[in-house]
Short mmCIF file of C-alpha atoms and ligand atoms in Angstrom, two decimals:
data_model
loop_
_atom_site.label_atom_id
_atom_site.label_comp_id
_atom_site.label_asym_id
_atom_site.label_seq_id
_atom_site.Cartn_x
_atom_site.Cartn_y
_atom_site.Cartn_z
CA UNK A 1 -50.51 -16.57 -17.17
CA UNK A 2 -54.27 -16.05 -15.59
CA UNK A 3 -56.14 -19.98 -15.73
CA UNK A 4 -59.31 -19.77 -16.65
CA UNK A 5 -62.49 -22.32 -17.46
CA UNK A 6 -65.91 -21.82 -19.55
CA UNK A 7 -69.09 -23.64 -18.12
CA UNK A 8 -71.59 -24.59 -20.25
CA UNK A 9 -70.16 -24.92 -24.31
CA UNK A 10 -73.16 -23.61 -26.05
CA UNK A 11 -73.48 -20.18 -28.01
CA UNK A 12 -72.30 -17.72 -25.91
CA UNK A 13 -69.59 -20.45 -24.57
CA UNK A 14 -68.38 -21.56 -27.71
CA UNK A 15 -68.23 -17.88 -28.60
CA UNK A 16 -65.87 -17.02 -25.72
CA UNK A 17 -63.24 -20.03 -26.91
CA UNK A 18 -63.31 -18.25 -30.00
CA UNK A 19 -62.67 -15.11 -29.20
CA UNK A 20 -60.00 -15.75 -26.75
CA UNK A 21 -57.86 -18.12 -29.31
CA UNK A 22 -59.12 -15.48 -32.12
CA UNK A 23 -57.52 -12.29 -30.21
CA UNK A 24 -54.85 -13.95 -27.96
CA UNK A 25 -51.97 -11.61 -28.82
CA UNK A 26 -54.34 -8.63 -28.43
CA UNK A 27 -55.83 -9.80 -25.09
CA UNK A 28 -52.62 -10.44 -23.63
CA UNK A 29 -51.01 -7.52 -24.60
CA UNK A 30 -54.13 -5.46 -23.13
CA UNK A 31 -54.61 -7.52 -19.89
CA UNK A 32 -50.73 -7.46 -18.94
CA UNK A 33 -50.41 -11.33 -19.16
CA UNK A 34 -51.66 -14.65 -21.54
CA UNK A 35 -55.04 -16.42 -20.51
CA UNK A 36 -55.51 -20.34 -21.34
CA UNK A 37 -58.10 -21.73 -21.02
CA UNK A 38 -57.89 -24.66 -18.56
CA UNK A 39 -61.37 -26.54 -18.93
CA UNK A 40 -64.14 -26.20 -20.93
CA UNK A 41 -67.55 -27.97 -18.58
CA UNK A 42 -70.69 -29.19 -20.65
CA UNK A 43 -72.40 -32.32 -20.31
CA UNK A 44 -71.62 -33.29 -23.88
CA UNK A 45 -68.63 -34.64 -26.40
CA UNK A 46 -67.47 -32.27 -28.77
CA UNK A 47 -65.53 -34.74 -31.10
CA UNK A 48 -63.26 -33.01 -32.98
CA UNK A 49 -63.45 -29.28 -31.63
CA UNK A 50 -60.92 -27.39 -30.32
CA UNK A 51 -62.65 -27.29 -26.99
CA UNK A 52 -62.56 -31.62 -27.56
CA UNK A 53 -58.47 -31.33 -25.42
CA UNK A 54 -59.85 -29.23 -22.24
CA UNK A 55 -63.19 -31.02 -21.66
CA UNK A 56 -64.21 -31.87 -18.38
CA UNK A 57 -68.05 -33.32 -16.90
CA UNK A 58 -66.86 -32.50 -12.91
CA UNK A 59 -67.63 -29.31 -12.06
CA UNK A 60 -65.31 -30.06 -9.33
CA UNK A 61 -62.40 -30.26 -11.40
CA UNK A 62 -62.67 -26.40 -11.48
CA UNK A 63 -63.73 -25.86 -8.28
CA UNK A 64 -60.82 -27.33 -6.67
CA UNK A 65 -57.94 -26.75 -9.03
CA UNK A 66 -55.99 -23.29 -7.14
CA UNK A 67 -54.50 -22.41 -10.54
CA UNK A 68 -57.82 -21.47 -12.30
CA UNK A 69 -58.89 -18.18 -10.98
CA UNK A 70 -61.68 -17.03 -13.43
CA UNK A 71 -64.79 -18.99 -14.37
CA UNK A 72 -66.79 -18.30 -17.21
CA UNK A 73 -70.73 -19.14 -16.49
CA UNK A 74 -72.46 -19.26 -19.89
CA UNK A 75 -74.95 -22.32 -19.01
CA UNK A 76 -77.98 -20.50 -18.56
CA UNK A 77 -80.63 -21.46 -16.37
CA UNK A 78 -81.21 -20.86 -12.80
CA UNK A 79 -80.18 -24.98 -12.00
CA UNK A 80 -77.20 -25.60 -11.61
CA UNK A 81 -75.71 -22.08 -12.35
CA UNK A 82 -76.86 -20.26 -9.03
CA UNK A 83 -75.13 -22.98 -6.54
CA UNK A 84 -72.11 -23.57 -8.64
CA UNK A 85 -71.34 -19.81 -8.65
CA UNK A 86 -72.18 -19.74 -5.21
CA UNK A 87 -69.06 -22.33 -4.96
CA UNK A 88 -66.79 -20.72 -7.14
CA UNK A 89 -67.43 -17.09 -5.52
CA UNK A 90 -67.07 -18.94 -1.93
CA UNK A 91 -63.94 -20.71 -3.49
CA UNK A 92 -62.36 -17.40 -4.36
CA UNK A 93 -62.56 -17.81 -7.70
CA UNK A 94 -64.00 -14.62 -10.20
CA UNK A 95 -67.05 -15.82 -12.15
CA UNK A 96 -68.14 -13.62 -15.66
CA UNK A 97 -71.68 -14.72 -17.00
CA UNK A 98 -74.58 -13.66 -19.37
CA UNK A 99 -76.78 -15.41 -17.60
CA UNK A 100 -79.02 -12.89 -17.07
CA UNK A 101 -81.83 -14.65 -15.36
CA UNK A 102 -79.72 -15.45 -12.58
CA UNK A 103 -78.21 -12.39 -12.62
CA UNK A 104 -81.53 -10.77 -12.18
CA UNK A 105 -82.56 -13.65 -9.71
CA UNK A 106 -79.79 -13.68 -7.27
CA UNK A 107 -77.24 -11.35 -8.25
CA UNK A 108 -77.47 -9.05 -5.13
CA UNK A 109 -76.81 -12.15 -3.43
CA UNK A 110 -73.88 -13.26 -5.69
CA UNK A 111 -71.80 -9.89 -5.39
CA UNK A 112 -72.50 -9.95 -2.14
CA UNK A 113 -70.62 -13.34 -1.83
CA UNK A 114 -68.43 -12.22 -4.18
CA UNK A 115 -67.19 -8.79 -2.20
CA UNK A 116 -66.75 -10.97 0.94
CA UNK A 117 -63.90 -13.51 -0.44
CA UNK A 118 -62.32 -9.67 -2.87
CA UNK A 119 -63.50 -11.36 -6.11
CA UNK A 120 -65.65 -10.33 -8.57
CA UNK A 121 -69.31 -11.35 -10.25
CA UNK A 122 -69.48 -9.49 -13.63
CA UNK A 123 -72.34 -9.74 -15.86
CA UNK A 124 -71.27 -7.10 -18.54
CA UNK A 125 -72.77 -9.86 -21.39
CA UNK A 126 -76.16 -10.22 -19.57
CA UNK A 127 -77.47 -6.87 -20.94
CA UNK A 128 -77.63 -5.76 -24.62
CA UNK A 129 -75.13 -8.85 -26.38
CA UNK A 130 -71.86 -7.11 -27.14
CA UNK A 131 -72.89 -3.34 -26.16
CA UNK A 132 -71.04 -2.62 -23.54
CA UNK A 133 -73.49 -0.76 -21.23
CA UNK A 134 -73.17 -1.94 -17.94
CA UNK A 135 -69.74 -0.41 -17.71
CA UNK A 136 -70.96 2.74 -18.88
CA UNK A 137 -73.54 2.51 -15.73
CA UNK A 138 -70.74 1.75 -13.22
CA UNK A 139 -67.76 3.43 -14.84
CA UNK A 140 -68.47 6.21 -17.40
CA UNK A 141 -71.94 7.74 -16.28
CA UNK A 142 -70.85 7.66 -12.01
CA UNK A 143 -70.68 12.03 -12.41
CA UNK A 144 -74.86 11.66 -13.01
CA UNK A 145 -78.06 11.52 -11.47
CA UNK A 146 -79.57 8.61 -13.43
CA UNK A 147 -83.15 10.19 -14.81
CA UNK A 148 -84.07 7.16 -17.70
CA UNK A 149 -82.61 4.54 -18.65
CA UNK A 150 -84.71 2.86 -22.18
CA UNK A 151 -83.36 0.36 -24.52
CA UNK A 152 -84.31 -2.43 -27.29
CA UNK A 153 -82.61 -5.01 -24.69
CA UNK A 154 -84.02 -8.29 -27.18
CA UNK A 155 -82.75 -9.01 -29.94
CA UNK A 156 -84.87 -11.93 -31.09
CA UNK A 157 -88.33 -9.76 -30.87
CA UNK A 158 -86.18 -6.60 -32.53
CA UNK A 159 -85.74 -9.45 -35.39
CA UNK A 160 -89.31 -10.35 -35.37
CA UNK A 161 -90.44 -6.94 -35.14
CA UNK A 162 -88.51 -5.39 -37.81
CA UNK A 163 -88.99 -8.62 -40.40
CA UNK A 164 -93.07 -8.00 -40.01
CA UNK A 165 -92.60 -4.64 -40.55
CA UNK A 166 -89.89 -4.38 -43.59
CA UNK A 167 -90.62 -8.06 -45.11
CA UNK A 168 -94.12 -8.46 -44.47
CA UNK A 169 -93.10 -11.93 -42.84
CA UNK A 170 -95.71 -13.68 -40.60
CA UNK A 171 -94.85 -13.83 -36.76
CA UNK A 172 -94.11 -17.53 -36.55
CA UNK A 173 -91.69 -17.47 -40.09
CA UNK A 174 -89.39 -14.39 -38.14
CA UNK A 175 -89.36 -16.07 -35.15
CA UNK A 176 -87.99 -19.37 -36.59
CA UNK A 177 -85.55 -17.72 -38.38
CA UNK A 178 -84.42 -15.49 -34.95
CA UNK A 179 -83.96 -18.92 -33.63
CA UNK A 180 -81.77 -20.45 -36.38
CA UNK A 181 -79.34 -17.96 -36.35
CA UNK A 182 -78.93 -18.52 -32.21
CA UNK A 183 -80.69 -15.51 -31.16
CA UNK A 184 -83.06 -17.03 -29.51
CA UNK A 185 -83.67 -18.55 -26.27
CA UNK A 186 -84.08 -22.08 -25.17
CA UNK A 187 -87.99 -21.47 -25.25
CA UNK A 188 -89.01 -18.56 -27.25
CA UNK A 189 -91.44 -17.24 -24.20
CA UNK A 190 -88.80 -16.01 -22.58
CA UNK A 191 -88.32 -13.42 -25.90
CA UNK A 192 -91.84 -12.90 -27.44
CA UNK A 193 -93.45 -12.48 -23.72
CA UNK A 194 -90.56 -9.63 -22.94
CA UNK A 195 -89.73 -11.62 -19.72
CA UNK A 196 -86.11 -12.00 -20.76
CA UNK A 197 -85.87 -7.78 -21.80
CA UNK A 198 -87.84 -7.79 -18.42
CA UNK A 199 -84.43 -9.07 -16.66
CA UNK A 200 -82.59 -6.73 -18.59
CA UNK A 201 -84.10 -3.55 -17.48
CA UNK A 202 -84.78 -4.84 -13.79
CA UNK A 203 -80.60 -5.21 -13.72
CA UNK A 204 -79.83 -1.88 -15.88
CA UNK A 205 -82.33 0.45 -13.43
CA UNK A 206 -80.92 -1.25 -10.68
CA UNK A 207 -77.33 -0.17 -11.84
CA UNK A 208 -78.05 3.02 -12.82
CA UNK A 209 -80.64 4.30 -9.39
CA UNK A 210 -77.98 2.27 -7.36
CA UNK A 211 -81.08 0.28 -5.53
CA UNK A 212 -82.16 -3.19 -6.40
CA UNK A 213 -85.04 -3.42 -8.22
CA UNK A 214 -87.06 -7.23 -9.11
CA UNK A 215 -87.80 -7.96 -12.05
CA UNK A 216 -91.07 -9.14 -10.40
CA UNK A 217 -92.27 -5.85 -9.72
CA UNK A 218 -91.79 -4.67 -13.67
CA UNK A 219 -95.33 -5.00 -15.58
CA UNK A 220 -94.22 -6.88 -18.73
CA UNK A 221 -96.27 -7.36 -22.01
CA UNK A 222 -94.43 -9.15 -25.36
CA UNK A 223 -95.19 -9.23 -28.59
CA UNK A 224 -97.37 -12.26 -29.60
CA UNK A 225 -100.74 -9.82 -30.17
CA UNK A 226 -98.56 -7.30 -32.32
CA UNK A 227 -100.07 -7.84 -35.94
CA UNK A 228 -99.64 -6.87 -39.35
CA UNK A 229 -102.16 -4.46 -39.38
CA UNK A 230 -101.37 -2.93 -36.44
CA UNK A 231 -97.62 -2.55 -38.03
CA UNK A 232 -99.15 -1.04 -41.43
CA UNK A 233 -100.70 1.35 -38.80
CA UNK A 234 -97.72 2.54 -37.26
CA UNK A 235 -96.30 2.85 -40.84
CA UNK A 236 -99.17 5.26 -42.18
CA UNK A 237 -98.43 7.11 -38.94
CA UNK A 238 -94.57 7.64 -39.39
CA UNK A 239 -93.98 5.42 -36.59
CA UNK A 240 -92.64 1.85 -35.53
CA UNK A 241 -93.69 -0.90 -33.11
CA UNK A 242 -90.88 -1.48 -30.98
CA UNK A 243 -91.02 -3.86 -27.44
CA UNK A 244 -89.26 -0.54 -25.16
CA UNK A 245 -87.84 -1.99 -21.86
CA UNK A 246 -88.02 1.45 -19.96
CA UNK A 247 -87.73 3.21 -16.84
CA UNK A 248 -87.90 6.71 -15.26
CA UNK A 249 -87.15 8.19 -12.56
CA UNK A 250 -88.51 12.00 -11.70
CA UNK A 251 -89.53 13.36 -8.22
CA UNK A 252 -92.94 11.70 -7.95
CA UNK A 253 -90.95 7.96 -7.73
CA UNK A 254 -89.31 5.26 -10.13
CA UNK A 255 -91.43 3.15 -12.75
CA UNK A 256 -90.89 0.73 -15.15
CA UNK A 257 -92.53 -1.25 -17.98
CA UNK A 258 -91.75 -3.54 -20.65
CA UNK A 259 -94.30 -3.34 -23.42
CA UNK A 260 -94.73 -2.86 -27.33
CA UNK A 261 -94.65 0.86 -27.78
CA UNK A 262 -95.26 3.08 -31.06
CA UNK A 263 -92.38 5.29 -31.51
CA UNK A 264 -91.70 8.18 -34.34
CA UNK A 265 -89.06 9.51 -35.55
CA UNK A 266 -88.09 12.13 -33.03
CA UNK A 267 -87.20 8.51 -31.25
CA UNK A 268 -83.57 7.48 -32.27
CA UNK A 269 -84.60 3.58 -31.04
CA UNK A 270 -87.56 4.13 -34.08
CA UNK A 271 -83.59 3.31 -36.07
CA UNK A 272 -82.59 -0.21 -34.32
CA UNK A 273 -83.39 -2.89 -36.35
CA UNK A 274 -83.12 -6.73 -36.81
CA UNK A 275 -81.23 -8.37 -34.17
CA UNK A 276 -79.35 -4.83 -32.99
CA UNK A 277 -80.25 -3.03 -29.68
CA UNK A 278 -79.83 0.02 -28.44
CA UNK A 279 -80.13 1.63 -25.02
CA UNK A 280 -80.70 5.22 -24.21
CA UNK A 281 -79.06 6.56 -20.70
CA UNK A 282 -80.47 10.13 -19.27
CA UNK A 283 -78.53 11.80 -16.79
CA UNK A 284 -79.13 15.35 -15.08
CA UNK A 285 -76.01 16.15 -16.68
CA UNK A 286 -75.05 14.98 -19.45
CA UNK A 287 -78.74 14.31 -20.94
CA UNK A 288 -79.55 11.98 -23.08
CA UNK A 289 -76.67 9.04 -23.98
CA UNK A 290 -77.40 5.93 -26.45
CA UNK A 291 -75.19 2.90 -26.76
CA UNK A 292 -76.37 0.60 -29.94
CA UNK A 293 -74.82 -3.16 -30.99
CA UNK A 294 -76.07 -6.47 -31.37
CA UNK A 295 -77.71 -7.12 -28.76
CA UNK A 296 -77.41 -11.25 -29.02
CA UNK A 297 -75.70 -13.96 -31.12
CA UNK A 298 -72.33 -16.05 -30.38
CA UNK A 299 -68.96 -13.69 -30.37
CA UNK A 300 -71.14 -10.14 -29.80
CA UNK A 301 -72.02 -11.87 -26.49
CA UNK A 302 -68.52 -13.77 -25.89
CA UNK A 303 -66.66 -10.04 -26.47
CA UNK A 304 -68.74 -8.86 -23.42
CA UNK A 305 -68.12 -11.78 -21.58
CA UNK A 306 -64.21 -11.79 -22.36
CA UNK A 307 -63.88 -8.47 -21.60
CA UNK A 308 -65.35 -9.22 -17.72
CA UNK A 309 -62.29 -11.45 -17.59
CA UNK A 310 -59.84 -9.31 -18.75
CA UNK A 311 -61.03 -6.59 -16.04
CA UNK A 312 -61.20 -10.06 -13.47
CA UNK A 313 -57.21 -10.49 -14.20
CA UNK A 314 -56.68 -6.78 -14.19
CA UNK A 315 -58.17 -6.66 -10.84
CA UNK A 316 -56.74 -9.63 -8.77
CA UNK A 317 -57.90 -10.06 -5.14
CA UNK A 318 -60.22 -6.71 -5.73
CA UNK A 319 -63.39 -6.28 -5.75
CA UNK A 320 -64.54 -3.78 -8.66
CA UNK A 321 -66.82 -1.38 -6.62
CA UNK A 322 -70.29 -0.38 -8.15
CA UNK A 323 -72.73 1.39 -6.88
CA UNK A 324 -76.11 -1.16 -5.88
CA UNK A 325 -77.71 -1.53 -2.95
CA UNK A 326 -79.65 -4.42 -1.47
CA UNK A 327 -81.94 -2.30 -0.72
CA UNK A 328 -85.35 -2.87 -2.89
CA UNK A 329 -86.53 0.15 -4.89
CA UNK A 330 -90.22 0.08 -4.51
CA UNK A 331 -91.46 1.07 -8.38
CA UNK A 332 -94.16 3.46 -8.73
CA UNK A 333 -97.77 1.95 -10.57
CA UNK A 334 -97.13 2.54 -14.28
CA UNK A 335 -101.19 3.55 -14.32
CA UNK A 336 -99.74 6.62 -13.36
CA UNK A 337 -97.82 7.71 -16.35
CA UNK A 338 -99.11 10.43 -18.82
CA UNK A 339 -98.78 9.97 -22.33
CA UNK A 340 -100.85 9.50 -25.50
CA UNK A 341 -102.65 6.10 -26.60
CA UNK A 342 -102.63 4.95 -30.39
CA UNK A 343 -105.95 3.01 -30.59
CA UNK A 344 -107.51 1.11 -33.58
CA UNK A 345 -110.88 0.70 -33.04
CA UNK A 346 -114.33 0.21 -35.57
CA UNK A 347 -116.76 2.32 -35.99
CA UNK A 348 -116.84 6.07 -36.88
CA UNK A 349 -115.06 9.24 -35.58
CA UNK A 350 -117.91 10.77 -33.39
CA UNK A 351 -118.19 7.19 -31.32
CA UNK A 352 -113.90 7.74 -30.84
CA UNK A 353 -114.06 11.15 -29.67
CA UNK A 354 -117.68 9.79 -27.28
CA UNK A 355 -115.07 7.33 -25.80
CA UNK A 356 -111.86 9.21 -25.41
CA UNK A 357 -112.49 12.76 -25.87
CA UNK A 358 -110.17 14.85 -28.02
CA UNK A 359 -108.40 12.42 -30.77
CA UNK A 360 -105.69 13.31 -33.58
CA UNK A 361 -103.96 11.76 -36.27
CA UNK A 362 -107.43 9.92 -37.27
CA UNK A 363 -105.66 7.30 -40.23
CA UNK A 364 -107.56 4.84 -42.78
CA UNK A 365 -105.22 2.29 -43.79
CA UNK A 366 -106.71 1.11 -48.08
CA UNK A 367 -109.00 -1.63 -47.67
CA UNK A 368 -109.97 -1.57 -43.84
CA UNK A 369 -113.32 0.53 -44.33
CA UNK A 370 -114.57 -0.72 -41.06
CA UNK A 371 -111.96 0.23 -39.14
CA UNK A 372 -109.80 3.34 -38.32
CA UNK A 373 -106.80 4.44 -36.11
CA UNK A 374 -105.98 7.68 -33.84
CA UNK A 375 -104.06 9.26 -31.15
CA UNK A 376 -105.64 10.23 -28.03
CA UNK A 377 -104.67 13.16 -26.12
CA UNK A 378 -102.06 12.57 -23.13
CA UNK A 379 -103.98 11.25 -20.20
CA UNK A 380 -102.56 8.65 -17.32
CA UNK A 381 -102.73 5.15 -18.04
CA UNK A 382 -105.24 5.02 -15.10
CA UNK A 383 -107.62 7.39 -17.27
CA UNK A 384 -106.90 5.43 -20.44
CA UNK A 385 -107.64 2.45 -19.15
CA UNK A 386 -111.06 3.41 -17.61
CA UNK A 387 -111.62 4.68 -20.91
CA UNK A 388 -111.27 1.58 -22.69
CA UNK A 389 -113.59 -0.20 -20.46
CA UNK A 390 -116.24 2.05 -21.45
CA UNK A 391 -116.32 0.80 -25.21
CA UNK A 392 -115.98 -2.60 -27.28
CA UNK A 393 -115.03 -1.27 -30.18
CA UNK A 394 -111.34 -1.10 -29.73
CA UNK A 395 -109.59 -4.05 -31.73
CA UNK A 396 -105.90 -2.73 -30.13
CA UNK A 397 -104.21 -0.04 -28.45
CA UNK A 398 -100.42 0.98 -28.04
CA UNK A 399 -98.63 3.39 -25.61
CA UNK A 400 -97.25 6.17 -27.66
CA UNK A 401 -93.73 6.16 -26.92
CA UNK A 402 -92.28 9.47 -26.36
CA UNK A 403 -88.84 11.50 -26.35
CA UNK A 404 -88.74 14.14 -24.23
CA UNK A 405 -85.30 15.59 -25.73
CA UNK A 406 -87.43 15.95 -28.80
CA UNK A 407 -90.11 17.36 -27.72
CA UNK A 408 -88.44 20.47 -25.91
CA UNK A 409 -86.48 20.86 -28.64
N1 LIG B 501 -82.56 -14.14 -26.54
C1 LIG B 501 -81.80 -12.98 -26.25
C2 LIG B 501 -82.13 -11.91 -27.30
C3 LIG B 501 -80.33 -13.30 -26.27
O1 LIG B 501 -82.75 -12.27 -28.30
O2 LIG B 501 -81.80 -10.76 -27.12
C4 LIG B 501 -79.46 -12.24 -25.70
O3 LIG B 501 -79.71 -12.01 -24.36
#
């Protein structure tokens, strides 16, 4: 019988009680031996749940009880979640999160802590909800050269997104409704800014190029400018507006970005809607991979997170070894990347092709006679950019998302 305890009772918490009283037969039989849960840690009552029998408000009821010997850290938050895993790791207890900020924050520093007392700190739920991606970085995909790794890591600005787009819904309405359902977080920056998909891809590159790379050093742009017209653009181009967490690796260095991208349908992501998300692995081998799910909400989340402790019990006294270095991966500027620009800009043709040279798809959307959208040919951001200083006319411009696999096809 492994002892275990949840901290922090919310969503993804909750989710995890479920799921381990849901699938108890299955998990045992799978894992070799029965879990129980032995505390469940959140400041508040919860009068009449089953979680009501184990509740504790002492952390150090876990810390210091020798029979419980995985801890599940689902509070969120930086404070108090960094020191008490700190404890628990020191303590030689396992520790499973989706906490992906501190994951992204101090996980080299956590494993670290972790590998010196041969237990673990897995974060399979921090990345993509229930898809279960970061084992196919450290398990499945070791045989590769990692060459991309690109995914739809939120699920609340997915929902937003794809509600705009198929429902004609306002910003605001979507994201209200992203929140009701619990995909949201806490404060809804962390979603429609792209900092939270921003924590996501810092952790997945860092998995996948086996060096550690900050989430600091990823240039991050969310979705609160994205509007409707600019959607009914994409639309009358074949296209969608999807916020791409991304990065590449080739022989001229590693970037990475986390912006709203147009994307066609020689994209497979162009497919991921609502709250599901998708991620797209390319390795010098194998080539292009994708791994799609929901990508947030109670038990998709909680599956992730129980399966970390069934690996934790599989792997007693062990540390699981993966392949990430300390060592910081200095990211190349994304100015230089080559691609093609969508831009939606007034005025007439001649004055487009004055500013940015040769242009394609020109499109006129019914009703916007002032206005028009195009494609510009590929250039580096750098180039773009200078570009787009030269003229006032533009009212907004997207990077044209591309698939490489496509294209050479
Ligand atoms: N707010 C996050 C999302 C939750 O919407 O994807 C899962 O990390």
């Amino acid at each position: 019988m492994a002892k275990i305890a949840i901290m922090g009772y919310g969503t993804v918490g909750a989710g995890v009680f479920k799921t381990l009283t849901m699938n108890r037969e299955a998990i045992a039989r799978r894992t070799g031996e029965e879990i129980e849960i032995k505390y469940v840690l959140d400041l508040r009552e919860f009068p009449g749940d089953p979680a009501e029998e184990v509740l504790t408000h002492e952390f150090t009821d876990i810390l210091n009880d020798p029979e419980v010997s995985v801890v599940v850290e689902t509070m969120g938050g930086l404070k108090p979640a960094y020191m008490f895993t700190k404890e628990l790791l020191a303590a030689g207890k396992n520790v499973c999160t989706s906490n992906k900020e501190l994951v992204a924050e101090h996980g080299v520093e956590l494993r670290e802590v972790a590998r010196e007392h041969s237990v673990n700190y897995l974060f399979e739920a921090s990345c993509g909800g229930g898809i279960p991606i970061i084992r196919v970085l450290n398990t499945s995909l070791t045989a590769e050269e990692i060459e991309e790794v690109t995914g739809i890591l939120n699920g609340t600005t997915n929902y937003i997104l794809t509600s705009m787009a198929d429902e004609g819904k306002e910003f605001a309405t979507a994201l209200k409704e992203a929140q009701e359902k619990g995909y949201a977080e806490l404060h809804p920056e962390a979603d429609v800014e792209g900092w939270d998909a921003c924590r996501k891809i810092a952790i997945l590159s860092s998995l996948g190029y086996g060096r550690h790379i900050s989430y600091k050093d990823v240039p991050t742009e969310g979705i609160t400018h994205v509007d409707k017209t600019d959607i009914e653009y994409a639309k009358a181009l074949g296209c969608r507006i999807k916020l791409l967490a991304t990065s590449r690796r080739d022989d001229n260095g590693t970037w990475a970005l986390v912006a709203p991208m147009m994307i066609g349908r020689e994209n497979p992501l162009t497919a991921v809607d609502g709250v599901m998300n998708a991620v797209m692995v390319k390795g010098n081998a194998v080539g292009t991979t994708m791994y799609y799910g929901s990508g947030a909400g109670s038990l998709p989340t909680a599956s992730a997170v129980v399966g970390d402790i069934i690996d934790c019990v599989k792997h007693r006294r062990t540390t699981i070894r993966t392949d990430y270095s300390a060592e910081p991966l200095m990211l190349i500027p994304v100015d230089e990347v080559t691609r093609p620009f969508f831009v939606r800009m007034r005025g007439d043709e001649g004055a487009a092709r004055a500013a940015f040279g040769e242009i394609s798809s020109v499109t006129r959307l019914p009703g916007k006679e002032d206005e028009f959208g195009f494609l510009t040919a590929m250039m580096p951001e750098k180039e773009f950019k200078a570009l787009l200083a030269g003229t006032d006319q533009v009212i907004s411009w997207y990077r044209r998302g591309k698939n490489e696999e496509a294209e050479e096809a």
